[in-house]
Tab-separated table of C-alpha atoms in Angstrom:
chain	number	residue	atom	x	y	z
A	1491	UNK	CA	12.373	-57.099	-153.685
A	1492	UNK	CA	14.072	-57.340	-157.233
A	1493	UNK	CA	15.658	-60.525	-156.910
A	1494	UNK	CA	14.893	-63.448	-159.347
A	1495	UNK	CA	13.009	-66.569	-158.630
A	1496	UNK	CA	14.140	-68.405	-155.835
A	1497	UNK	CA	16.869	-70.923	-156.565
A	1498	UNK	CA	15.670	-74.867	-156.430
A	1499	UNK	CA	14.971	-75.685	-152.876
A	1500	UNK	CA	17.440	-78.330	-152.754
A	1501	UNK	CA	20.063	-75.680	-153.804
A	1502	UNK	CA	18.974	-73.248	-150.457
A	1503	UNK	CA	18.652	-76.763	-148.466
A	1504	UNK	CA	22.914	-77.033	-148.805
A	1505	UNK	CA	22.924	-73.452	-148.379
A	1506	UNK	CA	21.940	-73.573	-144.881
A	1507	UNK	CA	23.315	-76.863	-144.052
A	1508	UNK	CA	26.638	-75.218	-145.240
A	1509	UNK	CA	26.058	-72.541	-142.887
A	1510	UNK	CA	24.437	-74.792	-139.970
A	1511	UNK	CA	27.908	-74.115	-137.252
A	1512	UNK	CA	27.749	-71.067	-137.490
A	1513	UNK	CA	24.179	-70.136	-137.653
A	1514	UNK	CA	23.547	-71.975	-134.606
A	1515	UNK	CA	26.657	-70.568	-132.522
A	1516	UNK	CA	24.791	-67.247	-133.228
A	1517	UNK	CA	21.406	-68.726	-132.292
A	1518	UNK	CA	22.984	-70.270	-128.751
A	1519	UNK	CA	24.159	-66.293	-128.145
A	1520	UNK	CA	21.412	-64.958	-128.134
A	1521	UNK	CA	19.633	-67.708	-126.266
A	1522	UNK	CA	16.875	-68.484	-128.729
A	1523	UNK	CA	15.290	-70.864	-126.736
A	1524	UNK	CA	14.147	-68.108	-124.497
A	1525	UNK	CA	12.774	-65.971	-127.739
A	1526	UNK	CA	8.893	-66.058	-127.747
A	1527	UNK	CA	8.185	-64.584	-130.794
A	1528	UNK	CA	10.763	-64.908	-133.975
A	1529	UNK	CA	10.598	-63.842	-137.614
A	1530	UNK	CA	12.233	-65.594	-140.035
A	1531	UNK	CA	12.737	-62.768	-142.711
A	1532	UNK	CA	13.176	-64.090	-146.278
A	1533	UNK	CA	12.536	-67.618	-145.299
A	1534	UNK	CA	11.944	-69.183	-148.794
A	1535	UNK	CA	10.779	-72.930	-148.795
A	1536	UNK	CA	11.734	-73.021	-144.705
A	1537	UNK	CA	15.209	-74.164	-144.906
A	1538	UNK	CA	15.896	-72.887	-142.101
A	1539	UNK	CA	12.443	-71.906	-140.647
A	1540	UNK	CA	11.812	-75.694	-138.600
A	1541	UNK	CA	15.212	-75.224	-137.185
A	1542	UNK	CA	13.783	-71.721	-135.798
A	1543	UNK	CA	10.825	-73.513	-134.569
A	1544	UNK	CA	12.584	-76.930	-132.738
A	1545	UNK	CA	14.838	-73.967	-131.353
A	1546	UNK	CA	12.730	-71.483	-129.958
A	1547	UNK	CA	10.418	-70.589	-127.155
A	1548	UNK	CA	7.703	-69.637	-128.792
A	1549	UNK	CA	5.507	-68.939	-132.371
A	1550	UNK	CA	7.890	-68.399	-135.280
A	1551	UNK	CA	6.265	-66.546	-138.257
A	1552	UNK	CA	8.543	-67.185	-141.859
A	1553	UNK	CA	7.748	-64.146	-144.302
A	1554	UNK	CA	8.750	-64.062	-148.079
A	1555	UNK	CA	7.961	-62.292	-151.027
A	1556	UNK	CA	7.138	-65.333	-153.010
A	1557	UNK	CA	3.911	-66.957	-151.447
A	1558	UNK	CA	4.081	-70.393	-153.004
A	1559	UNK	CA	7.891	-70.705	-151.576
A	1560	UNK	CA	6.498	-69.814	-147.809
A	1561	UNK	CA	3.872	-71.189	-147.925
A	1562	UNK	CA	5.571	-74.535	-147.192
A	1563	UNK	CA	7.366	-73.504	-144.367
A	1564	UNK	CA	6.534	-75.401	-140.754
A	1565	UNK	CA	5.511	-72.021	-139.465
A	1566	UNK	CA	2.830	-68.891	-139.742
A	1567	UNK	CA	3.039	-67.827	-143.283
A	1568	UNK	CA	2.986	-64.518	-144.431
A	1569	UNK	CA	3.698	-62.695	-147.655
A	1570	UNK	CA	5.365	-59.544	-147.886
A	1571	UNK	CA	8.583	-57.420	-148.352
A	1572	UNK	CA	11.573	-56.427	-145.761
A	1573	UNK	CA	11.092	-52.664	-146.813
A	1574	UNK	CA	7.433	-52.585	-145.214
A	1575	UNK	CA	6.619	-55.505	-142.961
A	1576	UNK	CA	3.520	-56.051	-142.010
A	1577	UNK	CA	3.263	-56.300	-138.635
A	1578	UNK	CA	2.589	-53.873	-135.596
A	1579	UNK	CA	5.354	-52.369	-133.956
A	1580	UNK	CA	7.612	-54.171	-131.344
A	1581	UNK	CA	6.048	-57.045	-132.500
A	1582	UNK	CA	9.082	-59.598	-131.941
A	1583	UNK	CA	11.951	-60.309	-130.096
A	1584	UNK	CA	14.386	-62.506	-132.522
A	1585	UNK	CA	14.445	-61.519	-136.277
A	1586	UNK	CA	16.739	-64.534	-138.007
A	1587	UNK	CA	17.590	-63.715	-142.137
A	1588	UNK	CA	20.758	-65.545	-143.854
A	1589	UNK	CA	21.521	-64.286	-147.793
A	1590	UNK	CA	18.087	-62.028	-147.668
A	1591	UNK	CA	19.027	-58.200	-146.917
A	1592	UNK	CA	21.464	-58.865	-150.143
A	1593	UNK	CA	18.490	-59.187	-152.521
A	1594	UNK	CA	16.620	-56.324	-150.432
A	1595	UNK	CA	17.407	-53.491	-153.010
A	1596	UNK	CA	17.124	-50.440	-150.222
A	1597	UNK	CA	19.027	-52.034	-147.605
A	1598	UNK	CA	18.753	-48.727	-144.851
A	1599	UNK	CA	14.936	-49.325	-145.090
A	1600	UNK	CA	14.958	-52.876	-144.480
A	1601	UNK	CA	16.832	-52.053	-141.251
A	1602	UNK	CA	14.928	-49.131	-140.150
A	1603	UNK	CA	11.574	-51.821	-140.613
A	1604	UNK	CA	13.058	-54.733	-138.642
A	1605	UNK	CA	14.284	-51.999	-135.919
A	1606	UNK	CA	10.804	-50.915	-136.086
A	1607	UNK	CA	9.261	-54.209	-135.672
A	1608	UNK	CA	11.806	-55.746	-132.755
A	1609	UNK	CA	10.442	-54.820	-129.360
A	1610	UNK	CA	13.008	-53.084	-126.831
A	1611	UNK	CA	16.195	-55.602	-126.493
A	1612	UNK	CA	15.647	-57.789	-129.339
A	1613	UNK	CA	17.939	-58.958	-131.449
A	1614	UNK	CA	18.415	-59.455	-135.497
A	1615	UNK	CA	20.477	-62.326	-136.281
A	1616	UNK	CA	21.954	-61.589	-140.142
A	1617	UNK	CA	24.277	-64.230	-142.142
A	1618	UNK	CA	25.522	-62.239	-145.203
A	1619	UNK	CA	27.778	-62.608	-147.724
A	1620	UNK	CA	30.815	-59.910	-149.641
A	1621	UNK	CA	31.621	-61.246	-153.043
A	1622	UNK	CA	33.831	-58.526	-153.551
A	1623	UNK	CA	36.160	-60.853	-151.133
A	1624	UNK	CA	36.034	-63.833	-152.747
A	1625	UNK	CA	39.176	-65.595	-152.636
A	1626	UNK	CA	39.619	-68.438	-155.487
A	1627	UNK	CA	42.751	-70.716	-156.653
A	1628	UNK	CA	43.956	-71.523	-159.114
A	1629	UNK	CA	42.916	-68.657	-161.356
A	1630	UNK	CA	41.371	-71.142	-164.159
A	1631	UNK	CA	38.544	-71.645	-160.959
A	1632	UNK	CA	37.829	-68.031	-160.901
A	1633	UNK	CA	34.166	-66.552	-161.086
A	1634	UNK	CA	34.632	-63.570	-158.638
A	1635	UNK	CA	34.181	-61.189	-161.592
A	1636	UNK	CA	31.249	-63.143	-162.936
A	1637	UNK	CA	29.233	-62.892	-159.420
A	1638	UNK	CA	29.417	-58.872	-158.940
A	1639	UNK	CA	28.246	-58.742	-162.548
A	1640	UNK	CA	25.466	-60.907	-162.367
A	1641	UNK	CA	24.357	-59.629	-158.748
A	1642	UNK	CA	24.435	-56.176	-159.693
A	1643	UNK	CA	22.758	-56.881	-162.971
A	1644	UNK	CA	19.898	-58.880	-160.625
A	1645	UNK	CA	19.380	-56.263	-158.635
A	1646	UNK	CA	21.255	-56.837	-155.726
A	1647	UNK	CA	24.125	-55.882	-153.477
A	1648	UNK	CA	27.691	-58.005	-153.614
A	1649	UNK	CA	28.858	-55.992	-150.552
A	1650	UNK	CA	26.282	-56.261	-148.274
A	1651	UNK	CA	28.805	-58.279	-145.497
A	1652	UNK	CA	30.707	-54.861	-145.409
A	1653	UNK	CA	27.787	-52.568	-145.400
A	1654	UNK	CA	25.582	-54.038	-142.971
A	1655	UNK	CA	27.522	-53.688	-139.601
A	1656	UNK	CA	27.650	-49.339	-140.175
A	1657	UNK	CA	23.956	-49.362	-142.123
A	1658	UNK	CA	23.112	-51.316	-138.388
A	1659	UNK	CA	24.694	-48.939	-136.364
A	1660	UNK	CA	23.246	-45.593	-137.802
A	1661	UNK	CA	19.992	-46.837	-136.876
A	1662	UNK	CA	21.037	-47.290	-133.357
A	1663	UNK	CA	21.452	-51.007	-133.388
A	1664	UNK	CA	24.625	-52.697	-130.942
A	1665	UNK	CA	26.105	-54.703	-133.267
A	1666	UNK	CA	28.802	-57.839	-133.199
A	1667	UNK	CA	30.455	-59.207	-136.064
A	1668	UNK	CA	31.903	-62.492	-136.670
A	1669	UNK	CA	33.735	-63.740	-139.459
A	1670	UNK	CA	32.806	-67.590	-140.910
A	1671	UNK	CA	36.441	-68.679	-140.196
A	1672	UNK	CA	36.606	-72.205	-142.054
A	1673	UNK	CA	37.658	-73.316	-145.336
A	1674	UNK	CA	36.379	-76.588	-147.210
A	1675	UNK	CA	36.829	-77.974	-150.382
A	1676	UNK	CA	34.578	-76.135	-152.577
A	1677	UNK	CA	31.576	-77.795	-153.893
A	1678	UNK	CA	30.071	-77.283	-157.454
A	1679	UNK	CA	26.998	-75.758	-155.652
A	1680	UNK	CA	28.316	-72.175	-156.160
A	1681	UNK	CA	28.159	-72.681	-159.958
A	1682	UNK	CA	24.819	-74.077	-159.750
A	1683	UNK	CA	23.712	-71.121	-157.819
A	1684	UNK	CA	25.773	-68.472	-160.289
A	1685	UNK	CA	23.863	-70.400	-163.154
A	1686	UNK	CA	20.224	-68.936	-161.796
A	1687	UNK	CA	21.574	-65.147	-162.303
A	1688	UNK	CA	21.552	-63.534	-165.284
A	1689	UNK	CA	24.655	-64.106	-167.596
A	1690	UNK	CA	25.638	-63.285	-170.386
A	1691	UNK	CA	26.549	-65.312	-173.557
A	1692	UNK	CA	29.942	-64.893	-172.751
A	1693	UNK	CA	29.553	-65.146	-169.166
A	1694	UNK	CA	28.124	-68.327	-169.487
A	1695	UNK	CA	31.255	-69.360	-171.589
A	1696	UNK	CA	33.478	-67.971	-169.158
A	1697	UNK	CA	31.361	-70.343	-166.153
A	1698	UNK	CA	31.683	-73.031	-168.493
A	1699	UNK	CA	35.397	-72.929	-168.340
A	1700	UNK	CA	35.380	-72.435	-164.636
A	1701	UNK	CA	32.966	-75.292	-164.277
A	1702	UNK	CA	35.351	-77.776	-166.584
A	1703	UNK	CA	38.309	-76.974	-164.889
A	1704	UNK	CA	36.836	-77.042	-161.081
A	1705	UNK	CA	35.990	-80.733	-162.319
A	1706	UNK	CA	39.235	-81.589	-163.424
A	1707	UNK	CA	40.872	-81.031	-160.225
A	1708	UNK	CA	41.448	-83.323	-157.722
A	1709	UNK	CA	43.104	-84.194	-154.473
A	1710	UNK	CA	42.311	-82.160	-151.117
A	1711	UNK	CA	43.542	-78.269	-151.762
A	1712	UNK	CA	43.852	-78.685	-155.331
A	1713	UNK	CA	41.299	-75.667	-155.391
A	1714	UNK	CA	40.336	-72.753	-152.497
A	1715	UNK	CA	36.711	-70.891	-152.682
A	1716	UNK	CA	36.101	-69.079	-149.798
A	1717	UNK	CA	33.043	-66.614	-149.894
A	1718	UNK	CA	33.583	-64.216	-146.670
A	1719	UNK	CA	29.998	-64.200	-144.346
A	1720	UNK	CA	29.528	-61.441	-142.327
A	1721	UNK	CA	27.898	-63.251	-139.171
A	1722	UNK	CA	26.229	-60.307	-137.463
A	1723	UNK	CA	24.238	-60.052	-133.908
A	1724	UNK	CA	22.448	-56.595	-133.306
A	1725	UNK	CA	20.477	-55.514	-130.595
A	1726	UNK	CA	18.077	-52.772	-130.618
A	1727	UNK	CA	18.649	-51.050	-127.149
């Protein structure tokens, strides 16, 4: 994959608590307690990978492209990439990833492996976001601009919400699509994580600002960020 280093685990940690609702509405659909053999694709340091394991029915194996991350993941640990997985054919029946196929690079390949790799009737469970729609007010909070310049410049794809359903269904996946529907105050996270892409000189000035005045505000509404995540459930027939 061409993505950077990993961010800080505690930094992927609020990630997926962040995400927790609505990762584990999609988990209770497609009754992962009944899944015998999962994949956590692009698990990192596991922040998600013991939930997969307390949850499910069977062996969860957590894959990532940066050993030393999985290796501390409460799971089978393997190193490798989404565009060629190492594993047999049909070899699972649940294949979780949440903010991975954006980093992927060749997106249509990742899907083709992970359709490869899901036996008959298994599912891919996929939490990913579209920075093109980010919606932020007042202006003086904005970064929108700042993310697709840095994520393209990293290597990845700011769009993959959008893409994924129709890249899904040319390889003959059935595919449902849910929106994350909630709003919260946002948290200074996002900045943190903007802060590990690469920026520059005058990007950084410009986060600065964003960063100063996202501090001065106060009071509930005062300030909107709302990242759309495409909340996706595909079965391969």
């Amino acid at each position: 994959m061409n993505s950077p280093s990993l961010p800080a685990p505690t930094l992927l940690t609020e990630q997926a608590a962040w995400l927790a609702a609505a990762r584990g509405r999609l988990l209770r659909r497609v009754g992962v307690a009944r899944r015998r053999r999962i994949l956590d694709l692009g698990a990192g340091y596991g922040a998600v990978t013991g939930e997969l394991v307390r949850r499910g029915g069977g062996w969860v194996t957590a894959l990532d492209r940066e050993l030393t991350a999985v290796s501390q993941t409460p799971a089978l640990n393997v190193n490798g990439d989404a565009r060629q997985l190492p594993f047999k054919n049909a070899a699972f029946d649940l294949v979780f990833c949440q903010c991975v196929l954006l980093w992927v690079g060749d997106v249509a390949t990742a899907v083709a492996e992970i359709r490869r790799v899901l036996e008959p009737g298994g599912v891919l469970i996929a939490l990913e976001p579209d920075y093109a729609g980010l919606i932020e007010q007042p202006p003086e909070i904005a970064t929108r601009d700042l993310w697709l310049a840095a994520l393209a410049r990293a290597g990845a794809e700011p769009e993959i919400g959008r893409r994924l359903p129709g890249i899904l269904a040319a390889h003959g996946f059935d595919v449902r699509v849910d929106l994350l529907e909630t709003t919260a105050r946002p948290s200074l996270t996002r900045l943190e994580f903007l802060q590990t892409l690469p920026l520059t000189a005058d990007e950084q000035a410009r986060l600065a600002r964003a960063e100063a005045a996202a501090q001065a505000l106060t009071g509930d509404w005062a300030q909107i960020a709302h990242l759309p995540f495409f909340l996706v459930t595909a079965e391969r027939p």
